[in-house]
Structure formats: C-alpha cells, structure tokens
C-alpha cells in the first residue's frame, strides 16, 4: 500500500515549524556571538612561500583597505606570501580568538590588547616567543614587555602603546580663572568644583569597565598595588586603595562634579569623550586614542593635555596592543618574520601615519612624531613610566566583571564604596587562585 | 520489493535533510549538555575534567541566577501579553479595507525587518541622555529638569527594553495573525451577522476561534524568541545597570565570555532549553488538546 504521503507531509511540516521556534531559540546564544561585526581585507603576493592570516580589532581594520592591510600586503609581495588581515569588533575579538583557536582553527597571528595576552597564553593558544623576543626586548618600553609576559615567558611583541592623561578645556579654565591644569588630587578636586555649575561639569567618569580601568591610576598614585607581587592576592583594598577609591567615587557621590549622564557610558570611549567634546565637561582622563575623535568631532575645541595628577607619586595606566603568534601558525618562522617586521623601527610609520598611534618602541622618545603635537608629547613622556595591569589569566573577569560590577553598585548607590571594594577584592582573590 | 522501496522513498529523500538537521540542531544541544557536566574553562585547559552536576549546583546556589530567572519570566510574559494584544489590534486594522492599506501594511512591518543591531543604534541615539532628541524634547518642554537615563536607571531600564522589544517584534505577530484573519471565510461573518451577531459577537465567536491556530503559533514563537532574545537586551544594557535587566541569556553570556566559564554557561543554557521545552510543549498541548475536543 502506498503511504499517504500527500496527506502526511503538511502535518510533518507544521510540527517542524512550531518546534523550530524553541530549537532556534536554544541556539541563539551562539548566534549572538556569531553576529559580531567583521571587516576583512585580503592582500599579498603569490602565496608561493605560504599564507598568513592576521586577526585584529576594527581599531586597526575598520574596513578592507586599512593601513595594516596595506602594510601586510607589502610584506606579502616582498616575500611571496599571501597575507589576509581580518578585523573584528574590539569587544568580540578575544571571544572569537578563544573559541576558534580552541576549536583547532583560527589565524596565524593576532593583534590584541596587552591586558589580554596572559589570558590567551594561559589558554595555551599562543606560541612561546621568549627566545625570539629576548634579544630585541630592550627596543620596547618595559611596561609593554611586562604586559606581554606571563609566568616568566614572553608571548607577544608590543605594537602600540597608550596611556591615560588629563585632558582639559582651555577656554573653560580661562573663564573660571584657573591658570594651569591641576597637578595634585586636591588641586584637581578644587578645580573640578570651580568648573562645575550652570549645566557644566568639572570631571568625567565612566560606568562599568570604564570605571574600573580608570581607577588603577588613582590606586597607584596613592602608593597602592592591584595584586601581591606573585599575583595570587588582590590588594587593591589596602588602606591606600580604599582612600583612592573613596576619592574617586566621591567626585560623583559627594563633590557632584561629574555629569550624571556618565552612568550611561557603558560601551565606548566615544560615549565617554562626548561631554568633553561638546564642552559640557572641562576635564577628563583619556588615552591618546581620544585625540583623533576629538579633532574630528569638534575641530574648534581648544584643549590641552597634562600628566595625570599625583598623590604620593605619579602614575598612569598602560594600554596598547601586542602582536602574538598563535598555536594555529603552521609556519612559525614565517609568522615570526612578519611579527618582527611589523614591530620594527622601519614600520613605525604604519602606526604613526595610518592610526596616529604611538609605537611601543623606546626610539619613539624624542622623535619627530612625538614632538609634532604637544598633546602627544605628554603621552610619549608617560609611556616610559606607565604601569601595566597584572598579566593574569582571569584579568578580564576581574576588570570587566568583578570590578565593573563593584563600581556600578557604588555609582548606582547600592553599596557604600568601601564595602563594594572589599567584596570585590575577596572575589578577585578567588579568581586569581581559581584552578 | 519494488513496492516497499516506493513506500520508503519519501523518507530516503528526506534523509540528507534529517542528517543535516541532526548535525546542525542535535549536535550543539548534546554538546552543550556534555559541556555543562565538565569544568570547562578555556583559560585553564589543563584542568578540564568531568565534574558531574557541579556546575548546576553552582548556578542554583547563585542568587544572581534566580534574579536572572525572574527577569526572564517577567520579560517573556510582558513580551507575550503586549505583543499579542497590540499585534491582534494591528492585524485587525491591516485586515480592514481602508484607503492606503498597502502603505499601512508596509509601514507596520518596518520595525521587524530592520536588523537588531540597527534598531539598537537608532534607539540608543533617540534615548541618549546628552544628545538624544527624546531627552531634549522632555527638557525643552520643561517636563523634566535633568535628562532621563532611560537605559542606565535601575527603574526604567527593564520597562524600556521590554517596550523596544515589543516595538520590534509585534509586527511579526501581527502578520501571523493577519494570515489567520484572511483564512476566515467571508461566509462565516455573513452567517453570524444574519444570526444577529454584532461586532463584539463576531470577534468572539468567529474571529478568535478562526485564528486560534495562528494565535498558538504566534504565542509559541513569541515565548521562544523572547526568552532567547539576547540582542534585545545586550545591545541596549548588557544586562545592567547592576543586573536590572539581566536575563538568563545575558547571564550565560557573561559566564561564558567575561568569566570564561563555559561549563557554567552551558549549564544555564541547558536549564533554559529544558524550561522552554516544557513550557512550549505544555502550552502547545493545552491549546491543541482543546481544539481536539471541540472537533
């Protein structure tokens, strides 16, 4: 007997249609990660001598014809290597790298934020470059090398360096009768108070991870440390740390010198610098990467850049990116050749001209590029002494997890600053010792 | 022999698709279950091991999980109720023979066809505390003195993301219900009118029974999509401020990609899957069962 196919099929389809609803739903967590934006640019030579794939954030690869892609293409043509450069949204890059490399695929090289090198190294996704980097180590700023070092081994070569300095609005300062940018905490607080009023504010803060990232300079300026020297215990809730945290939080909670809209700064530095750009805020802590968007967004803005204010000492937080060879690189020598070429003195122009970023090489000090812009000069000067955050595998979970939550609970007035910080230190210690 | 092959052949034709389906849908689910039973932390690959139900014990013992579960229920229920009622109203309007119906139908559908990421960009601009038009309007009319931090305020964040999700997904519900409305034969309306049924009577006794299948489908899809709608929250608040909009999907995402604890994240996903499976099946059978009795 022939089965009644015609009669059965619609029923089958119907059942499938309704089941799709929740099955698709169950996969949506994966989908959300896959939706990460991705711009790519292929470039290079014949491929006779192999292929190289490089993943970087959209900072370096905003589109197909980025300066990095062009440089990589140059390398490819010269060496007969087919080079592909792909860009991913900064927030997704690390997830993408981790999942793809863990799954056995992935790029030969990655350019990542220095604070993420240790995590990738701990995940055993990066090649140990200690022997190759050691001979050229002195060419880079020590803070950047420290950030690329995990448990005594070097896993990446510093690419660009950045740090945080104090941006101030010259016109607003003049109007308030303040002649020079503040150099100490007390000066900063009183200047911020002077500059606040009539819808204008003295100082800018951020929420979430922007809050925790910008706390470290205060901690170090007050003589505190993030962790114990062996990275097993969080020590940022020391008396120095508590005092710094309280001062930092009080800028908003007590002094009211921060625009309340900072609570919404959760996603990007563009959001963070907007009130300063529109002259609603007179001072903000910001990296050198803030210069380009400020110039573009408000060319008439008259601002200056000064070193961060000091308490018992000067200190600022080190950022930037580093180039690492992954475990997926089949030709490690070729990958290294590209890495050392990209980070060489000859290629500094890629960062300088293509991105207006500061190369992490010590020879940048006193260079024409460093001197051309007085704002940049401050960042270059601070580059030698900027402090790197602890190179620990769980750093992301501490800075963007525990500490971000602690900061938010303070600025959302759910917890007293001291209680939040102490609890965060306990949680962070647990993360540092977690196995 | 020949006869039996013919009988089997439709299923043989389906086989490649079934295998693909099993690979694409079945494998990830099984893999998620397996991952949830392991200590799986990519930053610590050497410690990878089977830990049984330890991840489940950990998440059930975590207060944040229960808060997120509560938010998920609230979020799904609010989405279901609002999308079905507004969607039903829209479907009725789109079904009328009004002037400009084609235009109206196209306009209604716009929010649904716009990609989530674009929706987020548009609405985040509109709601922005400093430069957003909504706050500028509120302040220039004197309704508020200070800008309202719609997405950064613990009290407003959840209602706002719910409304935005309703804005985006209601057209989809409306289209499903419209299809149902169009399947009701005109004769039924005429017969009801001859029997003296008014507008309300026809709505209750002709329209609602007529679109019951569409309503079931729309409800199931809305529950499924809402519970798993990660974009609708993450792109606006990332679960914040301080967890005010944290649902199980954002909770799982944070476990996986902030803490890099894939085992716990998988456990949350499995709980979510199981819960959704039970709710959907129960709903499906209760509605279908009722229909069965009536026939």
Coordinates of N, CA and C in Angstrom, one line a residue, chain B residues 5-152:
Chain B
X5 N 10.2 -0.2 -1.6 CA 11.1 0.9 -1.8 C 10.4 2.2 -2.1
X6 N 9.3 2.0 -2.8 CA 8.5 3.2 -3.1 C 7.9 3.8 -1.8
X7 N 7.5 2.9 -0.9 CA 6.9 3.3 0.3 C 7.9 4.1 1.2
X8 N 9.2 3.6 1.1 CA 10.2 4.2 1.9 C 10.8 5.4 1.2
X9 N 10.6 5.5 -0.1 CA 11.4 6.5 -0.8 C 11.2 8.0 -0.3
X10 N 10.0 8.4 0.1 CA 9.9 9.8 0.6 C 10.9 10.0 1.8
X11 N 11.0 8.9 2.6 CA 11.9 9.1 3.8 C 13.4 9.1 3.4
X12 N 13.7 8.3 2.4 CA 15.0 8.3 1.9 C 15.4 9.7 1.3
X13 N 14.4 10.3 0.6 CA 14.7 11.6 0.1 C 14.9 12.6 1.3
X14 N 14.2 12.4 2.3 CA 14.3 13.3 3.5 C 15.6 13.1 4.3
X15 N 16.2 11.9 4.1 CA 17.3 11.5 4.9 C 18.5 12.6 5.0
X16 N 18.9 13.0 3.8 CA 20.0 14.0 3.9 C 19.7 15.2 4.7
X17 N 18.4 15.7 4.5 CA 18.0 16.9 5.3 C 17.9 16.5 6.8
X18 N 17.4 15.3 7.1 CA 17.3 14.9 8.5 C 18.7 14.8 9.2
X19 N 19.7 14.3 8.4 CA 21.0 14.2 8.9 C 21.6 15.5 9.1
X20 N 21.4 16.4 8.2 CA 21.9 17.8 8.3 C 21.2 18.5 9.5
X21 N 19.9 18.2 9.7 CA 19.2 18.8 10.8 C 19.8 18.3 12.2
X22 N 20.0 17.0 12.2 CA 20.5 16.4 13.4 C 21.9 17.0 13.7
X23 N 22.7 17.2 12.6 CA 24.0 17.7 12.8 C 24.0 19.2 13.3
X24 N 23.1 19.9 12.7 CA 23.1 21.4 13.0 C 22.3 21.7 14.3
X25 N 21.2 20.9 14.6 CA 20.5 21.2 15.8 C 20.8 20.2 16.9
X26 N 20.9 19.0 16.6 CA 21.1 18.0 17.6 C 22.4 18.0 18.2
X27 N 23.5 18.1 17.4 CA 24.8 18.0 17.9 C 25.1 19.2 18.9
X28 N 24.8 20.4 18.5 CA 25.1 21.5 19.5 C 24.4 21.3 20.8
X29 N 23.1 20.8 20.8 CA 22.4 20.6 22.0 C 23.1 19.6 22.9
X30 N 23.5 18.5 22.3 CA 24.2 17.4 23.0 C 25.5 17.9 23.5
X31 N 26.2 18.7 22.7 CA 27.5 19.2 23.1 C 27.3 20.2 24.3
X32 N 26.3 20.9 24.3 CA 26.0 21.9 25.4 C 25.8 21.1 26.7
X33 N 25.0 20.0 26.6 CA 24.8 19.2 27.8 C 26.1 18.6 28.3
X34 N 26.9 18.1 27.4 CA 28.2 17.5 27.8 C 29.1 18.5 28.4
X35 N 29.1 19.7 27.8 CA 30.0 20.8 28.3 C 29.5 21.2 29.7
X36 N 28.2 21.2 29.9 CA 27.6 21.6 31.2 C 28.0 20.6 32.4
X37 N 28.5 19.4 32.0 CA 28.9 18.4 33.0 C 30.4 18.5 33.3
X38 N 31.1 19.5 32.7 CA 32.5 19.5 32.8 C 33.0 20.8 33.4
X39 N 34.2 20.8 34.0 CA 34.8 22.0 34.3 C 35.5 22.4 33.0
X40 N 35.0 23.4 32.4 CA 35.5 23.8 31.1 C 35.8 25.3 31.1
X41 N 37.0 25.6 31.3 CA 37.5 27.0 31.4 C 38.6 27.1 30.4
X42 N 38.4 27.8 29.3 CA 39.5 27.9 28.3 C 40.8 28.5 28.8
X43 N 40.7 29.4 29.8 CA 42.0 29.9 30.3 C 42.7 28.9 31.1
X44 N 42.1 27.8 31.4 CA 42.8 26.8 32.3 C 42.5 25.4 31.7
X45 N 43.0 25.2 30.5 CA 42.7 24.0 29.7 C 43.2 22.7 30.4
X46 N 44.2 22.8 31.2 CA 44.8 21.6 31.8 C 43.8 21.0 32.9
X47 N 42.9 21.9 33.4 CA 42.0 21.5 34.5 C 40.7 20.9 33.9
X48 N 40.6 20.8 32.6 CA 39.4 20.3 32.0 C 39.1 18.9 32.6
X49 N 37.9 18.7 33.2 CA 37.6 17.4 33.7 C 36.1 17.3 33.9
X50 N 35.6 16.0 33.9 CA 34.2 15.8 34.2 C 33.8 16.1 35.6
X51 N 32.8 16.9 35.9 CA 32.5 17.2 37.2 C 31.1 16.9 37.6
X52 N 30.4 16.2 36.7 CA 29.0 15.8 37.0 C 28.1 17.1 37.1
X53 N 27.4 17.1 38.2 CA 26.4 18.2 38.3 C 26.9 19.4 39.1
X54 N 28.2 19.5 39.2 CA 28.8 20.6 40.0 C 28.4 22.0 39.4
X55 N 28.4 22.1 38.1 CA 28.1 23.4 37.5 C 26.6 23.8 37.8
X56 N 25.7 22.8 37.8 CA 24.3 23.0 38.1 C 24.2 23.4 39.6
X57 N 24.9 22.7 40.5 CA 24.8 23.1 41.9 C 25.3 24.5 42.1
X58 N 26.4 24.9 41.4 CA 26.9 26.2 41.5 C 25.9 27.3 41.0
X59 N 25.3 27.1 39.9 CA 24.4 28.1 39.4 C 23.1 28.2 40.2
X60 N 22.6 27.0 40.7 CA 21.4 27.1 41.5 C 21.7 27.7 42.9
X61 N 23.0 27.7 43.3 CA 23.3 28.3 44.6 C 23.7 29.8 44.4
X62 N 23.6 30.3 43.2 CA 24.0 31.7 42.9 C 22.7 32.5 42.8
X63 N 22.7 33.5 43.7 CA 21.5 34.4 43.8 C 21.2 35.1 42.5
X64 N 22.3 35.4 41.8 CA 22.2 36.1 40.5 C 21.4 35.3 39.5
X65 N 21.6 34.0 39.6 CA 20.9 33.1 38.6 C 19.4 33.3 38.8
X66 N 18.9 33.2 40.1 CA 17.5 33.3 40.4 C 16.9 34.7 40.0
X67 N 17.7 35.7 40.2 CA 17.3 37.1 39.8 C 17.1 37.1 38.3
X68 N 18.1 36.5 37.6 CA 18.0 36.5 36.1 C 16.8 35.6 35.7
X69 N 16.5 34.6 36.4 CA 15.4 33.7 36.0 C 14.1 34.5 36.2
X70 N 14.0 35.2 37.3 CA 12.8 36.1 37.5 C 12.7 37.1 36.4
X71 N 13.8 37.7 36.0 CA 13.7 38.7 35.0 C 13.3 38.1 33.6
X72 N 13.8 36.9 33.4 CA 13.4 36.2 32.2 C 11.9 36.0 32.1
X73 N 11.4 35.5 33.2 CA 9.9 35.3 33.3 C 9.1 36.6 33.0
X74 N 9.5 37.6 33.7 CA 8.9 38.9 33.5 C 9.0 39.4 32.1
X75 N 10.2 39.3 31.6 CA 10.5 39.8 30.2 C 9.6 39.0 29.2
X76 N 9.6 37.7 29.3 CA 8.8 36.8 28.4 C 7.3 37.1 28.5
X77 N 6.8 37.2 29.7 CA 5.4 37.4 29.9 C 5.0 38.7 29.4
X78 N 5.7 39.8 29.7 CA 5.4 41.1 29.2 C 5.4 41.2 27.7
X79 N 6.4 40.5 27.1 CA 6.5 40.5 25.7 C 5.3 39.8 25.1
X80 N 5.0 38.6 25.7 CA 3.9 37.8 25.2 C 2.6 38.6 25.2
X81 N 2.2 39.1 26.4 CA 1.0 39.8 26.5 C 0.9 41.1 25.6
X82 N 1.9 41.9 25.7 CA 1.9 43.1 24.9 C 1.9 42.8 23.4
X83 N 2.8 41.9 23.0 CA 2.9 41.7 21.5 C 1.6 41.1 21.0
X84 N 0.9 40.2 21.8 CA -0.3 39.5 21.3 C -1.4 40.5 21.2
X85 N -1.6 41.3 22.2 CA -2.7 42.3 22.2 C -2.5 43.4 21.2
X86 N -1.3 44.0 21.2 CA -1.1 45.0 20.2 C -1.1 44.4 18.8
X87 N -0.5 43.2 18.6 CA -0.4 42.6 17.3 C -1.8 42.2 16.8
X88 N -2.7 41.8 17.7 CA -4.0 41.5 17.3 C -4.7 42.7 16.8
X89 N -4.6 43.8 17.5 CA -5.2 45.1 17.1 C -4.7 45.5 15.7
X90 N -3.3 45.4 15.6 CA -2.7 45.8 14.3 C -3.3 44.9 13.2
X91 N -3.4 43.6 13.4 CA -3.8 42.7 12.4 C -5.3 43.0 12.0
X92 N -6.1 43.4 13.0 CA -7.5 43.8 12.6 C -7.5 45.0 11.8
X93 N -6.6 46.0 12.1 CA -6.5 47.2 11.3 C -6.1 46.9 9.9
X94 N -5.0 46.1 9.8 CA -4.5 45.8 8.5 C -5.4 45.0 7.6
X95 N -6.4 44.3 8.3 CA -7.3 43.4 7.6 C -8.5 44.3 7.0
X96 N -8.7 45.5 7.5 CA -9.8 46.3 7.0 C -9.5 46.8 5.6
X97 N -10.5 47.0 4.9 CA -10.4 47.5 3.5 C -10.4 49.1 3.6
X98 N -9.2 49.6 4.0 CA -9.1 51.0 4.2 C -8.3 51.6 3.0
X99 N -8.5 52.9 2.8 CA -7.6 53.6 1.8 C -6.2 53.5 2.4
X100 N -5.2 53.3 1.5 CA -3.8 53.3 1.9 C -3.4 52.1 2.6
X101 N -4.2 51.0 2.4 CA -3.9 49.8 3.2 C -2.5 49.2 2.9
X102 N -2.1 49.2 1.6 CA -0.8 48.7 1.3 C 0.3 49.4 2.0
X103 N 0.2 50.8 2.0 CA 1.2 51.6 2.6 C 1.3 51.3 4.1
X104 N 0.1 51.2 4.7 CA 0.0 51.0 6.1 C 0.7 49.7 6.5
X105 N 0.4 48.6 5.7 CA 1.0 47.3 5.9 C 2.5 47.4 5.8
X106 N 3.0 48.1 4.9 CA 4.5 48.2 4.7 C 5.1 48.9 5.9
X107 N 4.4 50.0 6.3 CA 5.0 50.8 7.4 C 5.0 50.0 8.7
X108 N 3.9 49.2 9.0 CA 3.8 48.5 10.2 C 4.9 47.4 10.3
X109 N 5.3 46.9 9.1 CA 6.3 45.8 9.1 C 7.7 46.3 9.3
X110 N 8.0 47.6 9.2 CA 9.3 48.1 9.2 C 10.2 47.7 10.4
X111 N 9.7 47.9 11.6 CA 10.5 47.6 12.8 C 11.0 46.1 12.7
X112 N 10.2 45.2 12.2 CA 10.5 43.8 12.2 C 11.6 43.5 11.2
X113 N 11.7 44.2 10.1 CA 12.7 43.9 9.1 C 14.0 44.6 9.3
X114 N 14.0 45.6 10.2 CA 15.3 46.3 10.5 C 16.1 45.4 11.4
X115 N 17.4 45.2 11.0 CA 18.2 44.3 11.8 C 18.4 44.8 13.3
X116 N 18.5 43.9 14.2 CA 18.5 44.3 15.7 C 19.6 45.3 15.9
X117 N 20.8 45.1 15.3 CA 21.9 46.0 15.6 C 21.5 47.4 15.2
X118 N 20.8 47.5 14.0 CA 20.4 48.9 13.6 C 19.4 49.5 14.5
X119 N 18.4 48.6 14.9 CA 17.4 49.0 15.9 C 18.1 49.6 17.1
X120 N 19.2 48.9 17.6 CA 19.9 49.4 18.8 C 20.5 50.7 18.6
X121 N 21.2 50.9 17.4 CA 21.8 52.1 17.1 C 20.8 53.3 17.1
X122 N 19.7 53.0 16.4 CA 18.7 54.1 16.3 C 18.1 54.5 17.7
X123 N 17.7 53.5 18.4 CA 17.0 53.8 19.7 C 18.0 54.3 20.7
X124 N 19.2 53.8 20.7 CA 20.2 54.3 21.7 C 20.5 55.8 21.4
X125 N 20.4 56.2 20.1 CA 20.6 57.6 19.8 C 19.4 58.4 20.3
X126 N 18.2 57.8 20.0 CA 16.9 58.5 20.4 C 16.9 58.7 21.9
X127 N 17.4 57.7 22.7 CA 17.2 57.7 24.1 C 18.5 58.3 24.8
X128 N 19.5 58.7 24.0 CA 20.7 59.2 24.6 C 20.5 60.3 25.6
X129 N 21.1 60.2 26.8 CA 20.9 61.3 27.8 C 21.4 62.7 27.3
X130 N 22.5 62.7 26.6 CA 23.0 64.0 26.3 C 22.6 64.6 24.9
X131 N 22.6 63.7 23.9 CA 22.3 64.3 22.6 C 21.0 63.7 22.0
X132 N 20.3 62.8 22.7 CA 19.1 62.2 22.2 C 17.9 63.2 22.1
X133 N 17.2 63.1 21.0 CA 16.0 64.0 20.8 C 15.0 63.9 21.9
X134 N 14.8 62.6 22.4 CA 13.7 62.4 23.4 C 14.0 63.3 24.6
X135 N 15.2 63.2 25.1 CA 15.5 63.9 26.3 C 15.5 65.4 26.1
X136 N 16.0 65.8 24.9 CA 15.9 67.3 24.5 C 14.5 67.8 24.5
X137 N 13.6 66.9 24.0 CA 12.2 67.3 24.0 C 11.6 67.4 25.4
X138 N 11.9 66.4 26.2 CA 11.4 66.4 27.6 C 11.9 67.6 28.3
X139 N 13.2 68.0 28.1 CA 13.8 69.1 28.9 C 13.3 70.5 28.3
X140 N 13.2 70.5 27.0 CA 12.8 71.8 26.4 C 11.3 72.2 26.7
X141 N 10.5 71.1 26.9 CA 9.1 71.4 27.3 C 9.0 71.5 28.8
X142 N 10.1 71.3 29.5 CA 10.0 71.5 31.0 C 9.4 70.3 31.7
X143 N 9.2 69.2 31.0 CA 8.7 68.0 31.7 C 9.7 67.5 32.7
X144 N 11.0 67.5 32.3 CA 12.0 67.1 33.3 C 13.1 68.2 33.3
X145 N 13.8 68.3 34.4 CA 14.9 69.2 34.6 C 16.2 68.6 34.1
X146 N 16.3 67.3 34.5 CA 17.6 66.6 34.2 C 17.2 65.6 33.1
X147 N 18.2 65.2 32.3 CA 17.9 64.2 31.3 C 17.6 62.8 32.0
X148 N 16.7 62.1 31.4 CA 16.4 60.7 32.0 C 17.3 59.7 31.4
X149 N 18.0 59.0 32.3 CA 18.9 57.9 31.8 C 18.1 56.6 31.6
X150 N 17.4 56.6 30.5 CA 16.4 55.5 30.3 C 17.1 54.1 30.5
X151 N 18.2 54.0 30.0 CA 18.9 52.6 30.0 C 19.8 52.4 31.1
X152 N 20.2 53.5 31.8 CA 21.2 53.4 32.9 C 20.5 53.6 34.2

